Coordinates of C-alpha atoms (C1' of nucleotides) in Angstrom, one line a residue:
Chain W
M1 CA -36.9 -21.6 -163.9
N2 CA -36.7 -19.2 -166.8
P3 CA -36.3 -15.5 -165.9
V4 CA -39.9 -14.7 -166.6
P5 CA -40.4 -11.5 -168.7
A6 CA -42.7 -10.4 -165.9
R7 CA -44.6 -7.7 -167.8
P8 CA -46.1 -5.2 -165.4
P9 CA -49.7 -5.9 -164.3
R10 CA -52.4 -4.1 -166.1
G11 CA -56.0 -3.6 -164.9
S12 CA -59.2 -3.6 -166.9
V13 CA -61.1 -0.4 -167.8
A14 CA -63.5 -1.1 -165.0
E15 CA -60.7 -1.4 -162.5
Y16 CA -59.1 1.9 -163.6
A17 CA -62.5 3.5 -163.4
V18 CA -62.9 2.4 -159.7
L19 CA -59.3 3.6 -159.1
G20 CA -60.1 6.9 -160.7
L21 CA -63.2 7.5 -158.6
L22 CA -61.2 6.9 -155.4
A23 CA -58.5 9.3 -156.6
S24 CA -61.1 11.9 -157.2
A25 CA -62.3 11.9 -153.6
E26 CA -60.6 14.4 -151.3
D27 CA -59.1 11.8 -149.1
G28 CA -58.6 9.2 -151.9
A29 CA -61.0 6.9 -150.1
G30 CA -64.4 5.3 -150.5
H31 CA -66.4 2.1 -150.0
G32 CA -67.9 -0.4 -152.3
Y33 CA -71.5 0.5 -152.2
D34 CA -70.8 4.1 -152.7
L35 CA -68.6 3.4 -155.7
A36 CA -71.2 1.1 -157.1
R37 CA -73.8 4.0 -157.2
R38 CA -71.5 5.9 -159.5
F39 CA -71.9 3.2 -162.1
A40 CA -75.7 2.9 -161.9
A41 CA -78.0 3.6 -164.8
G42 CA -78.8 7.3 -165.3
T43 CA -75.4 8.5 -164.1
P44 CA -72.8 10.0 -166.4
L45 CA -70.3 7.1 -165.9
G46 CA -73.2 4.6 -166.0
S47 CA -74.1 5.7 -169.5
V48 CA -70.6 4.5 -170.6
L49 CA -69.8 1.6 -168.2
R50 CA -72.5 -0.2 -166.3
L51 CA -71.3 -2.1 -163.2
E52 CA -73.3 -4.2 -160.8
A53 CA -72.4 -3.9 -157.1
G54 CA -71.0 -7.4 -157.1
M55 CA -68.6 -6.6 -159.8
V56 CA -67.4 -3.4 -158.0
Y57 CA -66.5 -5.4 -154.9
H58 CA -64.7 -7.9 -157.2
H59 CA -62.7 -5.1 -158.8
V60 CA -61.8 -3.5 -155.4
K61 CA -60.5 -6.9 -154.3
K62 CA -58.3 -7.1 -157.4
L63 CA -57.0 -3.6 -156.9
E64 CA -56.0 -4.6 -153.3
R65 CA -54.1 -7.6 -154.6
L66 CA -52.3 -5.3 -157.0
G67 CA -51.4 -2.9 -154.2
W68 CA -53.1 0.0 -155.8
V69 CA -55.7 0.3 -153.0
R70 CA -55.6 -0.6 -149.3
S71 CA -58.1 -1.1 -146.6
V72 CA -58.2 1.8 -144.2
S73 CA -61.1 1.0 -141.9
E74 CA -62.9 -2.1 -141.0
G75 CA -66.5 -1.6 -140.1
G76 CA -66.5 -0.1 -136.6
Q77 CA -69.2 2.2 -138.0
R78 CA -72.9 1.6 -138.5
P79 CA -73.7 0.5 -141.1
A80 CA -70.7 -1.7 -141.3
R81 CA -68.5 -0.4 -144.0
R82 CA -65.1 -1.3 -145.3
T83 CA -63.3 1.8 -146.6
V84 CA -60.5 1.6 -149.0
A85 CA -58.0 4.2 -150.2
I86 CA -55.8 4.6 -153.2
T87 CA -52.1 4.1 -152.5
P88 CA -49.2 6.0 -154.1
A89 CA -48.5 3.1 -156.4
G90 CA -52.2 3.3 -157.4
R91 CA -52.0 7.0 -158.2
A92 CA -48.8 6.4 -160.3
E93 CA -50.5 3.6 -162.2
L94 CA -53.7 5.6 -162.7
A95 CA -51.6 8.6 -164.0
R96 CA -49.8 6.3 -166.5
W97 CA -53.0 4.9 -167.8
L98 CA -54.8 8.2 -168.0
G99 CA -51.9 9.6 -170.1
E100 CA -52.1 6.9 -172.7
P101 CA -54.4 7.2 -175.7
V102 CA -56.2 4.1 -176.9
Q103 CA -54.7 2.3 -179.9
H104 CA -57.9 1.1 -181.6
T105 CA -60.9 3.0 -182.9
R106 CA -63.3 0.5 -181.2
E107 CA -61.8 1.4 -177.8
I108 CA -62.9 5.0 -178.1
R109 CA -66.5 4.2 -177.1
L110 CA -65.6 2.7 -173.8
E111 CA -62.0 3.1 -172.7
F112 CA -61.4 6.5 -174.1
L113 CA -64.7 7.9 -172.7
V114 CA -63.8 6.6 -169.3
K115 CA -60.3 8.2 -169.5
L116 CA -62.0 11.4 -170.5
Y117 CA -64.5 11.3 -167.7
L118 CA -61.8 10.7 -165.1
A119 CA -59.4 13.3 -166.6
L120 CA -62.1 15.9 -166.4
L121 CA -62.7 15.0 -162.7
L122 CA -59.1 14.9 -161.7
D123 CA -56.9 17.1 -163.8
R124 CA -58.1 19.5 -166.4
P125 CA -54.7 20.1 -168.0
V126 CA -54.3 16.3 -168.5
V127 CA -57.5 16.4 -170.6
L128 CA -56.0 18.5 -173.4
R129 CA -52.9 16.4 -173.6
L130 CA -54.9 13.2 -173.7
I131 CA -57.1 14.6 -176.5
A132 CA -54.1 15.7 -178.5
E133 CA -52.4 12.4 -178.3
Q134 CA -55.6 10.5 -179.1
D135 CA -56.0 12.6 -182.1
A136 CA -52.5 11.8 -183.3
V137 CA -53.1 8.1 -182.9
L138 CA -56.4 8.3 -184.9
Q139 CA -54.7 10.4 -187.6
Q140 CA -52.1 7.8 -188.0
R141 CA -54.8 5.1 -188.3
T142 CA -56.4 7.2 -191.0
G143 CA -53.1 7.2 -192.9
L144 CA -52.8 3.4 -192.6
L145 CA -56.3 2.9 -193.9
A146 CA -55.6 5.2 -196.9
G147 CA -52.5 3.2 -197.6
A148 CA -54.6 0.0 -197.6
E149 CA -57.0 1.6 -200.0
S150 CA -54.2 2.4 -202.5
A151 CA -52.9 -1.2 -202.2
E152 CA -56.4 -2.5 -202.9
L153 CA -56.8 -0.3 -206.0
E154 CA -53.4 -1.5 -207.3
A155 CA -54.3 -5.2 -206.6
G156 CA -57.7 -4.8 -208.3
E157 CA -59.3 -5.9 -205.0
S158 CA -63.1 -5.2 -205.1
G159 CA -64.8 -7.4 -202.6
F160 CA -65.4 -7.9 -198.9
P161 CA -62.1 -6.5 -197.6
G162 CA -62.9 -3.2 -199.3
L163 CA -66.2 -3.0 -197.4
V164 CA -64.4 -3.7 -194.1
R165 CA -61.9 -1.0 -194.9
T166 CA -64.5 1.6 -195.8
L167 CA -66.4 0.9 -192.6
R168 CA -63.2 1.4 -190.6
Q169 CA -62.4 4.6 -192.4
A170 CA -65.9 5.9 -191.7
Q171 CA -65.7 5.1 -188.0
T172 CA -62.3 6.5 -187.6
E173 CA -63.1 9.7 -189.4
A174 CA -66.2 10.1 -187.3
A175 CA -64.1 9.7 -184.2
V176 CA -61.6 12.3 -185.4
S177 CA -64.2 14.9 -186.1
W178 CA -65.9 14.2 -182.8
L179 CA -62.6 14.7 -181.0
G180 CA -62.2 18.0 -182.7
R181 CA -65.6 19.1 -181.4
V182 CA -64.7 18.0 -177.9
R183 CA -61.5 19.9 -178.1
Q184 CA -63.3 23.1 -179.2
R185 CA -65.9 22.7 -176.5
L186 CA -63.3 22.4 -173.8
G187 CA -61.2 25.2 -175.2
E188 CA -64.0 27.7 -174.9
Chain J
M1 CA -89.3 -25.7 -158.9
N2 CA -90.3 -22.8 -161.1
P3 CA -91.1 -23.6 -164.7
V4 CA -87.8 -22.1 -166.0
P5 CA -88.2 -19.7 -168.9
A6 CA -85.7 -22.0 -170.8
R7 CA -84.7 -19.4 -173.4
P8 CA -83.3 -21.0 -176.5
P9 CA -79.6 -21.5 -176.7
R10 CA -77.6 -18.8 -178.6
G11 CA -74.1 -19.1 -179.9
S12 CA -71.4 -16.5 -180.0
V13 CA -70.4 -14.7 -183.2
A14 CA -67.4 -17.0 -183.6
E15 CA -69.7 -20.1 -183.4
Y16 CA -72.1 -18.7 -186.0
A17 CA -69.1 -17.9 -188.2
V18 CA -67.9 -21.5 -188.0
L19 CA -71.4 -22.8 -188.7
G20 CA -71.7 -20.5 -191.7
L21 CA -68.5 -21.7 -193.2
L22 CA -69.7 -25.3 -192.9
A23 CA -73.0 -24.3 -194.5
S24 CA -71.2 -22.7 -197.4
A25 CA -69.4 -25.9 -198.3
E26 CA -71.2 -28.0 -201.0
D27 CA -71.7 -31.0 -198.6
G28 CA -72.0 -28.8 -195.5
A29 CA -68.9 -30.4 -194.0
G30 CA -65.4 -29.6 -193.0
H31 CA -62.7 -30.2 -190.5
G32 CA -61.2 -28.1 -187.8
Y33 CA -57.8 -27.2 -189.3
D34 CA -59.4 -26.3 -192.6
L35 CA -61.9 -24.0 -190.8
A36 CA -59.1 -22.5 -188.8
R37 CA -57.3 -21.4 -191.9
R38 CA -60.3 -19.3 -192.9
F39 CA -59.8 -17.2 -189.8
A40 CA -56.1 -16.6 -190.2
A41 CA -54.4 -13.2 -190.7
G42 CA -54.6 -11.9 -194.2
T43 CA -57.9 -13.6 -195.1
P44 CA -61.2 -11.7 -195.5
L45 CA -62.8 -13.2 -192.4
G46 CA -59.5 -13.0 -190.5
S47 CA -59.5 -9.2 -191.0
V48 CA -62.8 -9.1 -189.0
L49 CA -62.5 -12.0 -186.6
R50 CA -59.2 -13.7 -185.8
L51 CA -59.4 -17.2 -184.3
E52 CA -56.6 -19.5 -183.2
A53 CA -56.9 -23.1 -184.2
G54 CA -57.5 -24.1 -180.5
M55 CA -60.5 -21.8 -180.3
V56 CA -62.0 -23.3 -183.5
Y57 CA -61.9 -26.8 -182.1
H58 CA -63.4 -25.4 -179.0
H59 CA -66.3 -23.8 -181.0
V60 CA -66.8 -27.0 -183.0
K61 CA -67.2 -29.0 -179.8
K62 CA -69.8 -26.5 -178.6
L63 CA -71.7 -26.6 -181.9
E64 CA -71.9 -30.4 -181.5
R65 CA -73.2 -30.1 -178.0
L66 CA -75.9 -27.8 -179.3
G67 CA -76.8 -30.3 -182.0
W68 CA -76.1 -27.9 -184.8
V69 CA -73.2 -29.9 -186.1
R70 CA -72.4 -33.6 -186.1
S71 CA -69.4 -35.8 -186.6
V72 CA -69.5 -37.6 -190.0
S73 CA -66.2 -39.3 -190.2
E74 CA -63.5 -40.3 -187.7
G75 CA -60.0 -40.3 -189.2
G76 CA -59.7 -43.4 -191.3
Q77 CA -57.9 -41.1 -193.7
R78 CA -54.3 -39.9 -193.6
P79 CA -53.7 -37.4 -192.1
A80 CA -56.2 -38.3 -189.4
R81 CA -59.1 -35.9 -189.7
R82 CA -62.4 -35.6 -188.0
T83 CA -65.0 -34.2 -190.4
V84 CA -68.1 -32.5 -189.1
A85 CA -71.2 -31.5 -191.0
I86 CA -74.0 -29.0 -190.3
T87 CA -77.3 -30.5 -189.3
P88 CA -80.8 -29.3 -190.3
A89 CA -81.2 -27.7 -186.9
G90 CA -77.9 -26.0 -187.5
R91 CA -79.1 -24.6 -190.8
A92 CA -82.3 -23.4 -189.3
E93 CA -80.5 -21.6 -186.5
L94 CA -78.0 -20.1 -188.9
A95 CA -80.7 -18.7 -191.1
R96 CA -82.5 -17.2 -188.1
W97 CA -79.3 -15.5 -186.9
L98 CA -78.4 -14.3 -190.4
G99 CA -81.7 -12.7 -190.8
E100 CA -81.5 -10.6 -187.6
P101 CA -79.9 -7.2 -187.7
V102 CA -77.7 -6.3 -184.7
Q103 CA -79.2 -4.0 -182.1
H104 CA -76.2 -1.8 -181.2
T105 CA -73.9 0.3 -183.3
R106 CA -70.8 -1.1 -181.6
E107 CA -71.8 -4.6 -183.0
I108 CA -71.6 -3.4 -186.6
R109 CA -67.8 -3.8 -186.6
L110 CA -67.7 -7.4 -185.7
E111 CA -71.1 -9.2 -185.7
F112 CA -72.7 -7.4 -188.6
L113 CA -69.6 -7.7 -190.8
V114 CA -69.6 -11.5 -190.1
K115 CA -73.3 -11.7 -191.0
L116 CA -72.6 -9.8 -194.2
Y117 CA -69.6 -12.0 -195.1
L118 CA -71.6 -15.2 -194.6
A119 CA -74.8 -13.8 -196.3
L120 CA -72.6 -12.9 -199.4
L121 CA -71.3 -16.5 -199.4
L122 CA -74.5 -18.3 -198.9
D123 CA -77.5 -16.4 -200.2
R124 CA -77.3 -13.2 -202.2
P125 CA -81.0 -12.3 -201.8
V126 CA -80.7 -12.5 -198.0
V127 CA -78.0 -9.8 -198.1
L128 CA -80.3 -7.1 -199.3
R129 CA -82.9 -7.9 -196.7
L130 CA -80.3 -7.9 -194.0
I131 CA -79.0 -4.5 -195.1
A132 CA -82.4 -3.0 -195.2
E133 CA -83.3 -4.3 -191.7
Q134 CA -80.0 -3.1 -190.3
D135 CA -80.6 0.3 -191.8
A136 CA -84.0 0.5 -190.1
V137 CA -82.5 -0.4 -186.8
L138 CA -79.8 2.2 -187.1
Q139 CA -82.3 4.9 -188.3
Q140 CA -84.3 4.2 -185.2
R141 CA -81.2 4.6 -183.0
T142 CA -80.6 8.0 -184.7
G143 CA -84.1 9.1 -183.7
L144 CA -83.5 8.0 -180.1
L145 CA -80.3 9.9 -179.9
A146 CA -81.9 13.0 -181.4
G147 CA -84.6 12.7 -178.7
A148 CA -81.9 12.6 -176.1
E149 CA -80.4 15.7 -177.5
S150 CA -83.7 17.6 -177.2
A151 CA -84.1 16.4 -173.7
E152 CA -80.6 17.6 -172.8
L153 CA -81.2 21.0 -174.3
E154 CA -84.4 21.5 -172.3
A155 CA -82.7 20.3 -169.1
G156 CA -79.8 22.7 -169.7
E157 CA -77.4 19.7 -169.6
S158 CA -74.0 20.7 -170.9
G159 CA -71.4 18.3 -169.6
F160 CA -70.1 14.8 -170.1
P161 CA -73.4 13.1 -171.1
G162 CA -73.5 15.5 -174.1
L163 CA -70.1 14.4 -175.2
V164 CA -71.1 10.7 -175.0
R165 CA -74.2 11.4 -177.0
T166 CA -72.5 13.3 -179.8
L167 CA -69.9 10.5 -180.1
R168 CA -72.8 8.0 -180.5
Q169 CA -74.5 10.1 -183.0
A170 CA -71.3 10.5 -185.0
Q171 CA -70.6 6.7 -185.0
T172 CA -74.2 5.8 -185.8
E173 CA -74.4 8.3 -188.7
A174 CA -71.1 7.0 -190.0
A175 CA -72.5 3.4 -190.0
V176 CA -75.7 4.5 -191.7
S177 CA -73.9 6.3 -194.5
W178 CA -71.5 3.3 -194.9
L179 CA -74.5 1.0 -195.1
G180 CA -75.9 3.2 -197.9
R181 CA -72.6 2.8 -199.8
V182 CA -72.7 -1.0 -199.3
R183 CA -76.2 -1.2 -200.6
Q184 CA -75.2 0.8 -203.7
R185 CA -72.2 -1.2 -204.4
L186 CA -74.2 -4.5 -204.2
G187 CA -77.1 -3.0 -206.2
E188 CA -74.8 -2.3 -209.2
Chain S
dC1 C1' -94.0 -3.7 -138.5
dG2 C1' -93.0 -4.0 -143.3
dG3 C1' -90.4 -2.6 -147.2
dG4 C1' -86.8 -0.5 -149.4
dA5 C1' -82.2 1.3 -149.3
dC6 C1' -77.7 0.4 -147.2
dA7 C1' -73.8 -2.7 -147.3
dT8 C1' -70.8 -6.8 -148.3
dG9 C1' -69.8 -10.5 -150.4
dT10 C1' -69.9 -15.7 -152.4
dA11 C1' -71.0 -19.3 -155.7
dA12 C1' -71.7 -21.1 -160.1
dC13 C1' -70.9 -20.9 -164.6
dA14 C1' -69.6 -19.6 -169.2
dC15 C1' -66.2 -17.5 -171.9
dG16 C1' -61.8 -16.3 -174.1
dT17 C1' -56.7 -16.6 -174.3
dT18 C1' -52.4 -18.7 -174.3
dA19 C1' -49.6 -22.2 -174.1
dC20 C1' -48.5 -26.7 -174.6
dA21 C1' -48.6 -31.8 -176.1
dT22 C1' -48.7 -35.1 -179.7
dG23 C1' -47.8 -37.1 -183.9
dA24 C1' -47.9 -37.8 -189.1
dT25 C1' -46.7 -36.1 -193.7
dT26 C1' -44.3 -33.5 -197.1
dA27 C1' -40.9 -30.2 -199.2
dG28 C1' -36.3 -28.7 -199.6
Chain L
dC1 C1' -32.4 -35.1 -192.3
dT2 C1' -35.0 -31.4 -190.7
dA3 C1' -38.1 -28.0 -190.7
dA4 C1' -42.6 -26.6 -191.8
dT5 C1' -47.2 -27.8 -192.4
dC6 C1' -51.1 -30.7 -191.4
dA7 C1' -54.1 -32.1 -187.8
dT8 C1' -56.3 -32.5 -183.1
dG9 C1' -56.9 -31.4 -179.0
dT10 C1' -56.1 -30.4 -173.5
dA11 C1' -54.7 -27.6 -169.5
dA12 C1' -54.4 -23.6 -166.9
dC13 C1' -55.7 -19.3 -166.0
dG14 C1' -58.1 -15.1 -165.6
dT15 C1' -62.4 -12.5 -166.5
dG16 C1' -67.1 -11.3 -166.7
dT17 C1' -72.0 -12.3 -165.5
dT18 C1' -75.8 -13.5 -162.8
dA19 C1' -77.9 -14.9 -159.0
dC20 C1' -78.1 -15.5 -154.5
dA21 C1' -77.1 -15.1 -149.2
dT22 C1' -76.9 -12.2 -145.3
dG23 C1' -77.9 -8.7 -142.2
dT24 C1' -78.8 -3.7 -140.7
dC25 C1' -81.0 0.7 -140.7
dC26 C1' -84.5 4.0 -141.5
dC27 C1' -88.9 5.7 -143.0
dG28 C1' -93.9 5.7 -143.1

DNA sequence: CGGGACATGTAACACGTTACATGATTAG
DNA sequence: CTAATCATGTAACGTGTTACATGTCCCG
């Protein structure tokens, strides 16, 4: 009845990872089992995001529902495969997601690393923009935390909230200096 | 058919947090709405773990199923409250959980902070043991990461896995040095 | 011929999130 | 009077996890 706000659909990190792997293939296509191997233990992606084969099929289904991927061949081949390919809408959505830095420090460990991995595969110039924007977001967080510190000092706060804040500062600063090293390494 | 391994039930961080708050009350009792307030924005716990009232009732239900909490009064009072109290089994399980350091660096931000908050409320001596054991676990992780670094150097690895490893080293080292500061602060 | 890798999925279950339903009491 | 707060929960929905079911192909 109400005109629903209808916010655009978003995928999970795992779904964007699958989408990105498809995009990185020359023909933008692949099949489930093959994708699943990229997420196995001992692989670069697998060291960041481990996915069982069952979950990969699950994510491919969802990507189809979203219209970001479509089936391009039912198993005439042996062994019987179902190949899917990324659609133009899928490429657009992937590009949007890849260009956005993550908002929270805790997301660096999973989501940002996945973005970085895919950006390196797909589009080197995008990598540098992503890093720069992520750095800006983290710097802003550093400022917010410093502000909270001053507020605590004025309020005479000296307990648990201070411990929480110092942990966040430590983790955010660690992420910032790591990002600097990454930038250097890629600039060389 | 098989003699099922039957691993002991474990709660989620949120469930242990609720259990811990009950344990910290003099009579080991409380009711849902009151517990929910402790997880609101602007509170110490709420800055680490935000829980809506609905979720708190949900967790209390689960704690009852586990036998860690029991109902001690149906609402004769006004306003109609249902009070629950922690059981001996609940106290035992809480103590076990509180004594265990977390295994992964990413769990420091949520799970370890909740343990620390509850240990500070409940049992000061436990705090120092918890910190010492957590420190040992993190030191061990530091060693593992250094080992991975050597292996990479020998293998001539120079790509994405190295970036992942350096991030982990940075985050783990940040946690270790933060823990040191916490220890100092509490030792004073 | 047997076992492992290839290949695709379903089923069952727990979990978290959001929104909603209900009603009494109290403060302005 | 009416709005906020106290108080308890349910319903609906989507997500992630694990295990299992099914069958083919290829290598030794």
